[in-house]
CSV table of C-alpha atoms in Angstrom, one decimal:
chain,number,residue,atom,x,y,z
A,9,UNK,CA,0.0,-0.1,0.0
A,10,UNK,CA,1.4,3.3,-0.9
A,11,UNK,CA,0.5,6.6,1.6
A,12,UNK,CA,1.8,9.3,-1.5
A,13,UNK,CA,0.2,9.6,-4.8
A,14,UNK,CA,3.0,10.0,-7.4
A,15,UNK,CA,1.8,7.4,-10.3
A,16,UNK,CA,-0.9,8.2,-12.7
A,17,UNK,CA,-1.5,4.7,-12.9
A,18,UNK,CA,-3.0,4.5,-9.1
A,19,UNK,CA,-5.9,3.0,-8.2
A,20,UNK,CA,-7.7,3.1,-4.5
A,21,UNK,CA,-7.0,-0.6,-4.1
A,22,UNK,CA,-3.6,1.0,-3.5
A,23,UNK,CA,-4.5,3.9,-1.4
A,24,UNK,CA,-3.6,3.7,2.5
A,25,UNK,CA,-4.2,7.0,3.4
A,26,UNK,CA,-8.3,7.8,4.4
A,27,UNK,CA,-7.5,11.1,4.6
A,28,UNK,CA,-6.2,11.3,0.9
A,29,UNK,CA,-9.2,9.1,-0.3
A,30,UNK,CA,-11.8,11.3,1.2
A,31,UNK,CA,-10.2,14.3,-0.3
A,32,UNK,CA,-10.6,12.4,-3.9
A,33,UNK,CA,-12.8,9.8,-3.3
A,34,UNK,CA,-14.8,10.8,-6.5
A,35,UNK,CA,-12.1,11.2,-8.7
A,36,UNK,CA,-12.4,9.6,-11.6
A,37,UNK,CA,-8.9,9.6,-12.0
A,38,UNK,CA,-8.1,7.4,-9.1
A,39,UNK,CA,-11.4,5.2,-9.2
A,40,UNK,CA,-13.1,2.6,-11.6
A,41,UNK,CA,-16.6,4.2,-11.8
A,42,UNK,CA,-19.4,1.7,-13.4
A,43,UNK,CA,-22.8,2.7,-13.5
A,44,UNK,CA,-25.5,1.2,-11.4
A,45,UNK,CA,-28.8,2.7,-12.2
A,46,UNK,CA,-29.9,5.5,-15.0
A,47,UNK,CA,-33.3,7.5,-14.8
A,48,UNK,CA,-34.1,9.4,-17.0
A,49,UNK,CA,-34.8,13.3,-15.9
A,50,UNK,CA,-36.5,14.7,-19.0
A,51,UNK,CA,-36.6,13.4,-23.1
A,52,UNK,CA,-36.5,16.7,-24.6
A,53,UNK,CA,-35.9,16.1,-28.8
A,54,UNK,CA,-32.2,17.6,-28.2
A,55,UNK,CA,-31.0,16.1,-25.4
A,56,UNK,CA,-31.4,13.7,-22.9
A,57,UNK,CA,-31.2,14.4,-19.0
A,58,UNK,CA,-30.2,11.3,-16.7
A,59,UNK,CA,-29.6,10.9,-12.9
A,60,UNK,CA,-26.6,8.2,-13.0
A,61,UNK,CA,-25.4,6.5,-9.9
A,62,UNK,CA,-22.3,4.5,-10.4
A,63,UNK,CA,-19.8,2.8,-8.3
A,64,UNK,CA,-16.6,2.2,-7.9
A,65,UNK,CA,-15.2,-1.2,-8.6
A,66,UNK,CA,-12.4,-1.8,-6.4
A,67,UNK,CA,-13.9,-0.2,-3.4
A,68,UNK,CA,-17.3,1.3,-2.1
A,69,UNK,CA,-16.8,4.9,-3.2
A,70,UNK,CA,-20.4,5.8,-4.7
A,71,UNK,CA,-20.9,8.6,-7.5
A,72,UNK,CA,-24.1,10.7,-8.3
A,73,UNK,CA,-23.8,12.4,-11.9
A,74,UNK,CA,-26.5,14.7,-13.5
A,75,UNK,CA,-25.5,14.3,-17.2
A,76,UNK,CA,-26.7,16.1,-20.1
A,77,UNK,CA,-26.5,13.4,-23.4
A,78,UNK,CA,-27.3,15.0,-26.5
A,79,UNK,CA,-27.2,18.2,-28.8
A,80,UNK,CA,-28.1,21.6,-27.0
A,81,UNK,CA,-31.2,22.9,-27.5
A,82,UNK,CA,-31.7,24.6,-30.5
A,83,UNK,CA,-34.6,26.8,-29.4
A,84,UNK,CA,-35.4,28.8,-26.0
A,85,UNK,CA,-38.8,26.5,-25.7
A,86,UNK,CA,-37.0,23.2,-25.7
A,87,UNK,CA,-34.6,25.3,-23.3
A,88,UNK,CA,-37.1,26.1,-21.0
A,89,UNK,CA,-38.6,23.0,-20.9
A,90,UNK,CA,-35.4,21.0,-20.0
A,91,UNK,CA,-35.0,23.8,-17.6
A,92,UNK,CA,-38.3,23.2,-16.0
A,93,UNK,CA,-38.5,19.8,-16.5
A,94,UNK,CA,-35.2,19.0,-14.1
A,95,UNK,CA,-36.5,21.7,-12.2
A,96,UNK,CA,-39.4,19.0,-11.3
A,97,UNK,CA,-37.9,15.7,-10.9
A,98,UNK,CA,-35.6,17.1,-8.7
A,99,UNK,CA,-38.6,18.6,-6.7
A,100,UNK,CA,-40.2,15.7,-6.2
A,101,UNK,CA,-37.1,13.8,-5.5
A,102,UNK,CA,-34.6,16.2,-3.7
A,103,UNK,CA,-31.5,14.1,-4.3
A,104,UNK,CA,-28.5,15.0,-3.8
A,105,UNK,CA,-25.9,14.6,-6.5
A,106,UNK,CA,-21.3,15.0,-7.0
A,107,UNK,CA,-21.5,16.3,-10.2
A,108,UNK,CA,-22.7,17.3,-13.2
A,109,UNK,CA,-21.5,16.7,-16.9
A,110,UNK,CA,-22.9,16.4,-20.8
A,111,UNK,CA,-21.5,14.6,-23.6
A,112,UNK,CA,-22.5,14.1,-27.0
A,113,UNK,CA,-23.2,17.1,-29.3
A,114,UNK,CA,-23.1,19.3,-26.8
A,115,UNK,CA,-19.1,19.1,-26.0
A,116,UNK,CA,-18.6,20.3,-29.6
A,117,UNK,CA,-20.9,23.7,-28.7
A,118,UNK,CA,-18.6,26.5,-27.4
A,119,UNK,CA,-17.0,26.9,-23.5
A,120,UNK,CA,-19.2,29.3,-22.7
A,121,UNK,CA,-22.2,27.2,-23.7
A,122,UNK,CA,-21.5,24.3,-21.4
A,123,UNK,CA,-20.7,26.9,-19.0
A,124,UNK,CA,-24.2,28.2,-19.3
A,125,UNK,CA,-25.9,25.3,-19.1
A,126,UNK,CA,-24.0,23.7,-16.4
A,127,UNK,CA,-24.8,26.9,-14.3
A,128,UNK,CA,-28.4,27.1,-15.0
A,129,UNK,CA,-28.7,23.2,-14.1
A,130,UNK,CA,-26.7,23.8,-11.1
A,131,UNK,CA,-29.3,26.9,-10.1
A,132,UNK,CA,-32.5,24.3,-11.1
A,133,UNK,CA,-31.3,21.7,-9.0
A,134,UNK,CA,-30.7,23.6,-5.9
A,135,UNK,CA,-34.0,25.8,-6.0
A,136,UNK,CA,-35.7,22.5,-6.6
A,137,UNK,CA,-34.0,21.0,-3.6
A,138,UNK,CA,-34.5,24.3,-1.2
A,139,UNK,CA,-38.3,24.3,-2.1
A,140,UNK,CA,-39.1,20.7,-1.6
A,141,UNK,CA,-37.3,20.5,1.7
A,142,UNK,CA,-38.4,24.1,2.7
A,143,UNK,CA,-42.2,22.7,1.9
A,144,UNK,CA,-42.9,25.9,0.2
A,145,UNK,CA,-44.9,24.4,-3.0
A,146,UNK,CA,-43.5,24.3,-6.7
A,147,UNK,CA,-42.2,27.4,-8.3
A,148,UNK,CA,-44.2,27.9,-11.7
A,149,UNK,CA,-42.4,27.8,-15.2
A,150,UNK,CA,-42.5,31.3,-15.4
A,151,UNK,CA,-41.1,31.6,-11.7
A,152,UNK,CA,-38.0,29.6,-12.5
A,153,UNK,CA,-37.8,30.9,-15.9
A,154,UNK,CA,-37.2,34.5,-14.6
A,155,UNK,CA,-34.9,33.3,-11.4
A,156,UNK,CA,-32.7,31.3,-13.9
A,157,UNK,CA,-33.1,32.6,-17.2
A,158,UNK,CA,-34.1,36.4,-16.6
A,159,UNK,CA,-37.3,38.1,-17.0
A,160,UNK,CA,-36.8,38.7,-20.4
A,161,UNK,CA,-36.6,34.9,-21.3
A,162,UNK,CA,-39.8,34.3,-18.8
A,163,UNK,CA,-42.4,34.3,-21.3
A,164,UNK,CA,-40.3,34.5,-25.3
A,165,UNK,CA,-41.3,32.4,-28.0
């Protein structure tokens, strides 16, 4: 067993320091995560959003991922639907997650587009979980779109 990491091919099986493992517990660099479950959150024409739970094949580390697979939304209506579907799903099932990831054609978009989508999804999930935990009731589509996208996009066609 090793206590310091200086080799790129080291896996979680060879790391002795629990503090190191806790610090990097969810890094793909040290674990061999395999998909355990996949739940589709929304399926809009451009892409799917799924909640994926993975477990390391070497140890008991688990990872929860909100993954967008497909292309970037082609219209504001499509994007607003995607955001509100994600909000509703996490309101109804306020699970925690460890990361957001993008795959498919959406990764070919510019870095700015990727950051905007990821940031908007993080906001939507946070609003949903907060609303569910505080038992304030589900917000309307327009309220969520206004908070996330701004008032100019809340009812845009």
